[in-house]
Amino acid sequence: MESEIRRLIGIAGPMPIADYMRLCLTHPQYGYYLTQDSIGAAGDFITAPEISQMFGELIGLWIAAVWQEMGAPENVRVVELGPGRGTMMIDALRAAKVAKDFYAAIVLHLVEISPKLRQLQQVRFESHDVPIFWHASLAEVPAGPLIVVANEFIDALPIHQAIKQADGWHERLIDIGPDGNLAFCTAADALPHFDATLPRDLRQSPEGSIYEWRADTVAFEIARCVRSDGAALIIDYGHARAGLGETLQAVAGHTFADPLLAPGEADLTAHVDFAALALSADIIGARSHGPVSQRDFLTRLGIDKRAAALKASAPERTAEIDSALYRLTGSGPEQMGELFKVLAIADPKFGPLPGFATKRR
Ligand code: SAH
């Protein structure tokens, strides 16, 4: 991957961070998601569904409740973006099975770029009796009532970065440094009228500030699919309000790595700007709900009760269940409860969605 990146820089000059990230993660031959076993205890990072079955089960109940809100259509496309090992959907289907009419209505569509993970998903879903289709992108999913879920998918989509200098914002790029290693550099020309595209309170940012953004394409695509008879649930780590600062990070073997070292061998992600996602969805004519913290979302869906029920049926697992509950809902940078946010994007005709209702005082 590194020699391919050097070759491209040699031909075209310094490369935007977004191009670098896209190549590192999804290059058909050398990309991280196509070559590495990334997810789970033995991989590079662990995700909420891999921590506890409670996560996927509650997502399953959310999907069933939204299907009811949609008027219980006879056929519903349940779409997952980036299913990874498939754990969340397997737990969701098990929980949804109690709602027989809903279960019978499901046609599953999995959007997965990695042939390796697709294969693993095929094996893991073999024993399931719902129709399943795989796709390379959301655009391939046929039209009709649909519910989309995505956990830790958006954080892997490419970001751009700009740095504020005396004459305006300049895009940050990746070049070959004087020592021969890949290094960050700054485009010579300022991005034209960039300040005008920023949220108002970031327009007077001091020199040296860094601003990150993602292309609106995916948010627009999701919103376009769900704005009539659909809903999407997006769960990821990130911020509820736009802010400054760089969050690009590389993770390999459960520890942080240098994003420019060993490209293609580490997972590259960056915080999700939920305010930007919500704005894109609203522009397209869908309605955004939230973002709310993962803790509030899971609490409102009843994770405490679910944990209590699991402990009652398997007392020997009490410590494990309590620790998973804390990991999913706890505060602070080590836990997921506040770091992770949940946003729904839906047809504006739907009322409040489960998990997003404001708390009673
Ligand atoms: N949702 C899973 C996995 C998260 S990892 C979990 O919570 O455990 C990100 C997933 O998105 C992987 O399955 C990866 O292969 C997939 N992915 C990443 N970029 C993608 C893209 N551009 N298109 C489709 N799938 C992608």
mmCIF file of C-alpha atoms and ligand atoms in Angstrom, residues 26 33 39 45 47 49-50 80-84 111-114 117 121 136 151-153 156-157, ligand 1:
data_model
loop_
_atom_site.group_PDB
_atom_site.id
_atom_site.type_symbol
_atom_site.label_atom_id
_atom_site.label_comp_id
_atom_site.label_asym_id
_atom_site.label_seq_id
_atom_site.Cartn_x
_atom_site.Cartn_y
_atom_site.Cartn_z
ATOM 1 C CA THR A 26 -10.646 0.248 0.725
ATOM 2 C CA TYR A 33 -10.805 -3.765 5.286
ATOM 3 C CA ILE A 39 -12.849 -6.666 14.408
ATOM 4 C CA PHE A 45 -10.643 -3.013 17.693
ATOM 5 C CA THR A 47 -17.226 -2.699 18.748
ATOM 6 C CA PRO A 49 -22.128 -5.545 19.352
ATOM 7 C CA GLU A 50 -18.965 -7.568 20.033
ATOM 8 C CA GLU A 80 -27.077 -2.688 7.494
ATOM 9 C CA LEU A 81 -24.135 -0.578 6.369
ATOM 10 C CA GLY A 82 -20.790 -2.197 7.212
ATOM 11 C CA PRO A 83 -21.990 -5.255 9.202
ATOM 12 C CA GLY A 84 -18.449 -6.386 10.106
ATOM 13 C CA VAL A 111 -23.810 -3.345 2.365
ATOM 14 C CA GLU A 112 -20.241 -4.597 2.675
ATOM 15 C CA ILE A 113 -17.142 -3.642 0.734
ATOM 16 C CA SER A 114 -14.855 -6.379 2.015
ATOM 17 C CA LEU A 117 -16.087 -10.027 5.684
ATOM 18 C CA GLN A 121 -21.207 -12.951 7.065
ATOM 19 C CA ALA A 136 -21.390 -2.854 -2.521
ATOM 20 C CA ASN A 151 -22.714 1.041 13.735
ATOM 21 C CA GLU A 152 -19.149 2.343 13.416
ATOM 22 C CA PHE A 153 -19.525 2.767 9.664
ATOM 23 C CA ALA A 156 -14.319 4.899 8.491
ATOM 24 C CA LEU A 157 -15.436 7.184 5.663
HETATM 25 N N1 SAH B 1 -20.708 -2.544 12.230
HETATM 26 C C1 SAH B 1 -19.695 -3.509 12.608
HETATM 27 C C2 SAH B 1 -18.350 -3.279 11.898
HETATM 28 C C3 SAH B 1 -17.738 -1.916 11.971
HETATM 29 S S1 SAH B 1 -16.212 -1.828 11.056
HETATM 30 C C4 SAH B 1 -19.532 -3.527 14.103
HETATM 31 O O1 SAH B 1 -20.092 -2.678 14.762
HETATM 32 O O2 SAH B 1 -18.846 -4.420 14.609
HETATM 33 C C5 SAH B 1 -16.688 -1.090 9.532
HETATM 34 C C6 SAH B 1 -17.418 -1.986 8.575
HETATM 35 O O3 SAH B 1 -17.754 -1.231 7.404
HETATM 36 C C7 SAH B 1 -16.646 -3.182 8.041
HETATM 37 O O4 SAH B 1 -17.546 -4.240 7.828
HETATM 38 C C8 SAH B 1 -16.067 -2.661 6.735
HETATM 39 O O5 SAH B 1 -15.672 -3.666 5.865
HETATM 40 C C9 SAH B 1 -17.244 -1.860 6.222
HETATM 41 N N2 SAH B 1 -16.901 -0.764 5.310
HETATM 42 C C10 SAH B 1 -15.961 0.192 5.487
HETATM 43 N N3 SAH B 1 -15.974 1.100 4.484
HETATM 44 C C11 SAH B 1 -16.983 0.711 3.656
HETATM 45 C C12 SAH B 1 -17.513 1.238 2.440
HETATM 46 N N4 SAH B 1 -17.001 2.335 1.897
HETATM 47 N N5 SAH B 1 -18.560 0.605 1.870
HETATM 48 C C13 SAH B 1 -19.092 -0.513 2.437
HETATM 49 N N6 SAH B 1 -18.626 -1.070 3.583
HETATM 50 C C14 SAH B 1 -17.583 -0.469 4.186
#
